[in-house]
């Protein structure tokens, strides 16, 4: 598989972690108040801050309210075909906009699979890069988010203010 590497850095929202394989980015750890939790998640990997310089700069700009296009190689080989379809449609949601779980289910040709869409988004290893925070319930409510509802609302506010 090759060397697996990580980096930990601080944003104005908290400490973040990034992990990658020789193919691409494998995980984004959303901002947290304490970096100790992130260190637990990256055990066994090699620290390589230089490898992540470009994406770290993009994420820092993102959290400063600048519009950023994330076009980095990713490695989601462990995902199912269904998850990949869901994530692909999720990546097409424009900055500052939201779509419903139902919308994504219809786009992938499984209109009744909106709950399964939610489960696929829950497994998203690359939040922000695959912008699952832009997916909400059909009734306009937030729905879930791995980083918590407040983080989801903050990300949507950031994007709405700069779109």
mmCIF file of C-alpha atoms in Angstrom:
data_model
loop_
_atom_site.group_PDB
_atom_site.id
_atom_site.type_symbol
_atom_site.label_atom_id
_atom_site.label_comp_id
_atom_site.label_asym_id
_atom_site.label_seq_id
_atom_site.Cartn_x
_atom_site.Cartn_y
_atom_site.Cartn_z
ATOM 1 C CA UNK A 1 0.000 0.000 0.000
ATOM 2 C CA UNK A 2 2.895 2.380 0.491
ATOM 3 C CA UNK A 3 3.524 4.949 3.175
ATOM 4 C CA UNK A 4 0.508 6.370 4.989
ATOM 5 C CA UNK A 5 1.063 9.887 6.289
ATOM 6 C CA UNK A 6 -0.698 12.533 8.362
ATOM 7 C CA UNK A 7 -0.561 16.163 9.371
ATOM 8 C CA UNK A 8 -2.191 18.066 12.221
ATOM 9 C CA UNK A 9 -2.704 21.831 12.130
ATOM 10 C CA UNK A 10 -4.756 24.557 13.768
ATOM 11 C CA UNK A 11 -7.506 26.599 12.118
ATOM 12 C CA UNK A 12 -9.685 29.303 13.638
ATOM 13 C CA UNK A 13 -12.290 26.557 14.196
ATOM 14 C CA UNK A 14 -9.895 24.224 16.032
ATOM 15 C CA UNK A 15 -7.336 21.489 15.364
ATOM 16 C CA UNK A 16 -7.659 19.480 12.164
ATOM 17 C CA UNK A 17 -6.038 16.324 10.888
ATOM 18 C CA UNK A 18 -5.352 15.028 7.397
ATOM 19 C CA UNK A 19 -4.361 11.525 6.339
ATOM 20 C CA UNK A 20 -3.204 10.238 2.983
ATOM 21 C CA UNK A 21 -1.969 7.168 1.183
ATOM 22 C CA UNK A 22 0.371 7.129 -1.791
ATOM 23 C CA UNK A 23 -2.786 7.518 -3.955
ATOM 24 C CA UNK A 24 -4.342 10.534 -2.270
ATOM 25 C CA UNK A 25 -6.163 12.012 0.691
ATOM 26 C CA UNK A 26 -7.884 9.320 2.775
ATOM 27 C CA UNK A 27 -9.342 11.275 5.677
ATOM 28 C CA UNK A 28 -10.136 14.763 6.868
ATOM 29 C CA UNK A 29 -10.606 15.117 10.617
ATOM 30 C CA UNK A 30 -12.893 18.072 11.244
ATOM 31 C CA UNK A 31 -11.802 20.839 13.643
ATOM 32 C CA UNK A 32 -11.711 19.850 17.291
ATOM 33 C CA UNK A 33 -10.820 21.839 20.405
ATOM 34 C CA UNK A 34 -8.092 19.388 21.500
ATOM 35 C CA UNK A 35 -5.423 17.908 19.247
ATOM 36 C CA UNK A 36 -4.961 14.907 21.575
ATOM 37 C CA UNK A 37 -8.015 13.245 20.017
ATOM 38 C CA UNK A 38 -6.519 13.653 16.560
ATOM 39 C CA UNK A 39 -3.188 12.145 17.651
ATOM 40 C CA UNK A 40 -5.110 9.047 18.763
ATOM 41 C CA UNK A 41 -6.629 8.714 15.284
ATOM 42 C CA UNK A 42 -3.311 8.923 13.428
ATOM 43 C CA UNK A 43 -1.356 6.395 15.483
ATOM 44 C CA UNK A 44 0.812 4.201 13.292
ATOM 45 C CA UNK A 45 1.085 6.776 10.505
ATOM 46 C CA UNK A 46 4.112 8.893 9.651
ATOM 47 C CA UNK A 47 3.926 12.653 10.138
ATOM 48 C CA UNK A 48 4.633 14.538 6.906
ATOM 49 C CA UNK A 49 3.498 18.162 7.066
ATOM 50 C CA UNK A 50 5.186 19.055 3.778
ATOM 51 C CA UNK A 51 3.045 16.541 1.873
ATOM 52 C CA UNK A 52 -0.093 18.440 2.922
ATOM 53 C CA UNK A 53 1.043 22.050 2.450
ATOM 54 C CA UNK A 54 -1.227 22.839 -0.514
ATOM 55 C CA UNK A 55 -4.390 21.358 0.982
ATOM 56 C CA UNK A 56 -3.662 22.855 4.412
ATOM 57 C CA UNK A 57 -3.388 26.299 2.791
ATOM 58 C CA UNK A 58 -6.678 25.691 0.975
ATOM 59 C CA UNK A 59 -8.401 24.640 4.206
ATOM 60 C CA UNK A 60 -6.993 27.658 6.064
ATOM 61 C CA UNK A 61 -8.347 29.907 3.293
ATOM 62 C CA UNK A 62 -11.681 28.083 3.462
ATOM 63 C CA UNK A 63 -11.977 28.753 7.196
ATOM 64 C CA UNK A 64 -11.014 32.395 6.632
ATOM 65 C CA UNK A 65 -14.099 32.719 4.421
ATOM 66 C CA UNK A 66 -12.444 32.467 1.016
ATOM 67 C CA UNK A 67 -13.985 30.413 -1.765
ATOM 68 C CA UNK A 68 -11.785 27.394 -2.429
ATOM 69 C CA UNK A 69 -11.906 24.666 -5.053
ATOM 70 C CA UNK A 70 -10.688 21.364 -3.622
ATOM 71 C CA UNK A 71 -9.081 19.434 -6.463
ATOM 72 C CA UNK A 72 -6.710 17.084 -4.693
ATOM 73 C CA UNK A 73 -6.217 13.396 -5.378
ATOM 74 C CA UNK A 74 -8.353 11.301 -3.050
ATOM 75 C CA UNK A 75 -8.271 7.649 -2.081
ATOM 76 C CA UNK A 76 -11.708 6.223 -1.311
ATOM 77 C CA UNK A 77 -11.025 2.675 -2.468
ATOM 78 C CA UNK A 78 -12.774 1.221 0.566
ATOM 79 C CA UNK A 79 -16.099 2.859 -0.382
ATOM 80 C CA UNK A 80 -18.953 0.919 -1.923
ATOM 81 C CA UNK A 81 -20.264 1.728 -5.399
ATOM 82 C CA UNK A 82 -23.361 3.266 -3.779
ATOM 83 C CA UNK A 83 -21.261 5.491 -1.488
ATOM 84 C CA UNK A 84 -19.155 6.627 -4.434
ATOM 85 C CA UNK A 85 -22.301 7.605 -6.385
ATOM 86 C CA UNK A 86 -23.640 9.548 -3.398
ATOM 87 C CA UNK A 87 -20.330 11.320 -2.837
ATOM 88 C CA UNK A 88 -19.994 12.174 -6.527
ATOM 89 C CA UNK A 89 -23.400 13.883 -6.569
ATOM 90 C CA UNK A 90 -22.577 15.595 -3.264
ATOM 91 C CA UNK A 91 -19.426 17.060 -4.832
ATOM 92 C CA UNK A 92 -21.566 18.667 -7.525
ATOM 93 C CA UNK A 93 -23.541 20.790 -5.027
ATOM 94 C CA UNK A 94 -22.431 24.403 -5.623
ATOM 95 C CA UNK A 95 -20.808 26.550 -2.929
ATOM 96 C CA UNK A 96 -23.286 28.230 -0.646
ATOM 97 C CA UNK A 97 -26.144 25.982 -1.743
ATOM 98 C CA UNK A 98 -27.810 22.949 -0.226
ATOM 99 C CA UNK A 99 -29.612 19.917 -1.571
ATOM 100 C CA UNK A 100 -31.742 17.333 0.189
ATOM 101 C CA UNK A 101 -31.030 13.685 0.857
ATOM 102 C CA UNK A 102 -34.047 13.039 -1.384
ATOM 103 C CA UNK A 103 -32.497 15.083 -4.217
ATOM 104 C CA UNK A 104 -29.321 12.993 -4.080
ATOM 105 C CA UNK A 105 -31.310 9.744 -3.971
ATOM 106 C CA UNK A 106 -33.176 10.807 -7.114
ATOM 107 C CA UNK A 107 -29.956 11.889 -8.863
ATOM 108 C CA UNK A 108 -28.384 8.458 -8.341
ATOM 109 C CA UNK A 109 -31.507 6.718 -9.620
ATOM 110 C CA UNK A 110 -32.733 5.407 -6.252
ATOM 111 C CA UNK A 111 -35.500 7.851 -5.255
ATOM 112 C CA UNK A 112 -36.540 5.876 -2.165
ATOM 113 C CA UNK A 113 -32.991 5.529 -0.838
ATOM 114 C CA UNK A 114 -32.806 8.885 0.966
ATOM 115 C CA UNK A 115 -32.056 7.182 4.307
ATOM 116 C CA UNK A 116 -29.301 5.137 2.667
ATOM 117 C CA UNK A 117 -27.939 8.399 1.238
ATOM 118 C CA UNK A 118 -27.753 9.719 4.801
ATOM 119 C CA UNK A 119 -25.857 6.610 5.885
ATOM 120 C CA UNK A 120 -23.414 6.960 2.976
ATOM 121 C CA UNK A 121 -22.792 10.599 3.913
ATOM 122 C CA UNK A 122 -22.262 9.559 7.537
ATOM 123 C CA UNK A 123 -19.368 7.377 6.296
ATOM 124 C CA UNK A 124 -17.798 10.218 4.267
ATOM 125 C CA UNK A 125 -14.101 10.191 5.239
ATOM 126 C CA UNK A 126 -13.446 13.556 3.544
ATOM 127 C CA UNK A 127 -15.866 16.133 4.959
ATOM 128 C CA UNK A 128 -15.484 19.598 3.406
ATOM 129 C CA UNK A 129 -13.678 18.011 0.413
ATOM 130 C CA UNK A 130 -16.810 15.910 -0.217
ATOM 131 C CA UNK A 131 -19.198 18.596 1.082
ATOM 132 C CA UNK A 132 -21.736 16.502 2.974
ATOM 133 C CA UNK A 133 -22.510 19.563 5.116
ATOM 134 C CA UNK A 134 -24.425 20.889 2.071
ATOM 135 C CA UNK A 135 -27.005 18.106 2.359
ATOM 136 C CA UNK A 136 -30.104 18.765 4.449
ATOM 137 C CA UNK A 137 -33.494 17.221 5.065
ATOM 138 C CA UNK A 138 -36.355 17.839 2.632
ATOM 139 C CA UNK A 139 -38.152 19.897 5.290
ATOM 140 C CA UNK A 140 -35.216 22.345 5.376
ATOM 141 C CA UNK A 141 -33.840 21.155 8.729
ATOM 142 C CA UNK A 142 -30.138 20.409 9.061
ATOM 143 C CA UNK A 143 -30.165 16.646 9.405
ATOM 144 C CA UNK A 144 -27.101 14.984 10.873
ATOM 145 C CA UNK A 145 -23.413 15.710 10.540
ATOM 146 C CA UNK A 146 -20.396 13.834 11.840
ATOM 147 C CA UNK A 147 -18.861 17.059 13.161
ATOM 148 C CA UNK A 148 -22.092 18.030 14.920
ATOM 149 C CA UNK A 149 -24.967 20.273 13.900
ATOM 150 C CA UNK A 150 -23.200 23.473 15.040
ATOM 151 C CA UNK A 151 -20.204 22.690 12.827
ATOM 152 C CA UNK A 152 -22.561 22.005 9.906
ATOM 153 C CA UNK A 153 -24.312 25.335 10.437
ATOM 154 C CA UNK A 154 -20.958 27.144 10.718
ATOM 155 C CA UNK A 155 -19.718 25.635 7.448
ATOM 156 C CA UNK A 156 -22.940 26.553 5.655
ATOM 157 C CA UNK A 157 -22.738 30.114 7.041
ATOM 158 C CA UNK A 158 -19.131 30.412 5.868
ATOM 159 C CA UNK A 159 -20.066 29.322 2.359
ATOM 160 C CA UNK A 160 -23.267 31.328 2.165
ATOM 161 C CA UNK A 161 -21.397 34.505 3.116
ATOM 162 C CA UNK A 162 -18.867 34.106 0.310
ATOM 163 C CA UNK A 163 -20.864 32.530 -2.530
#
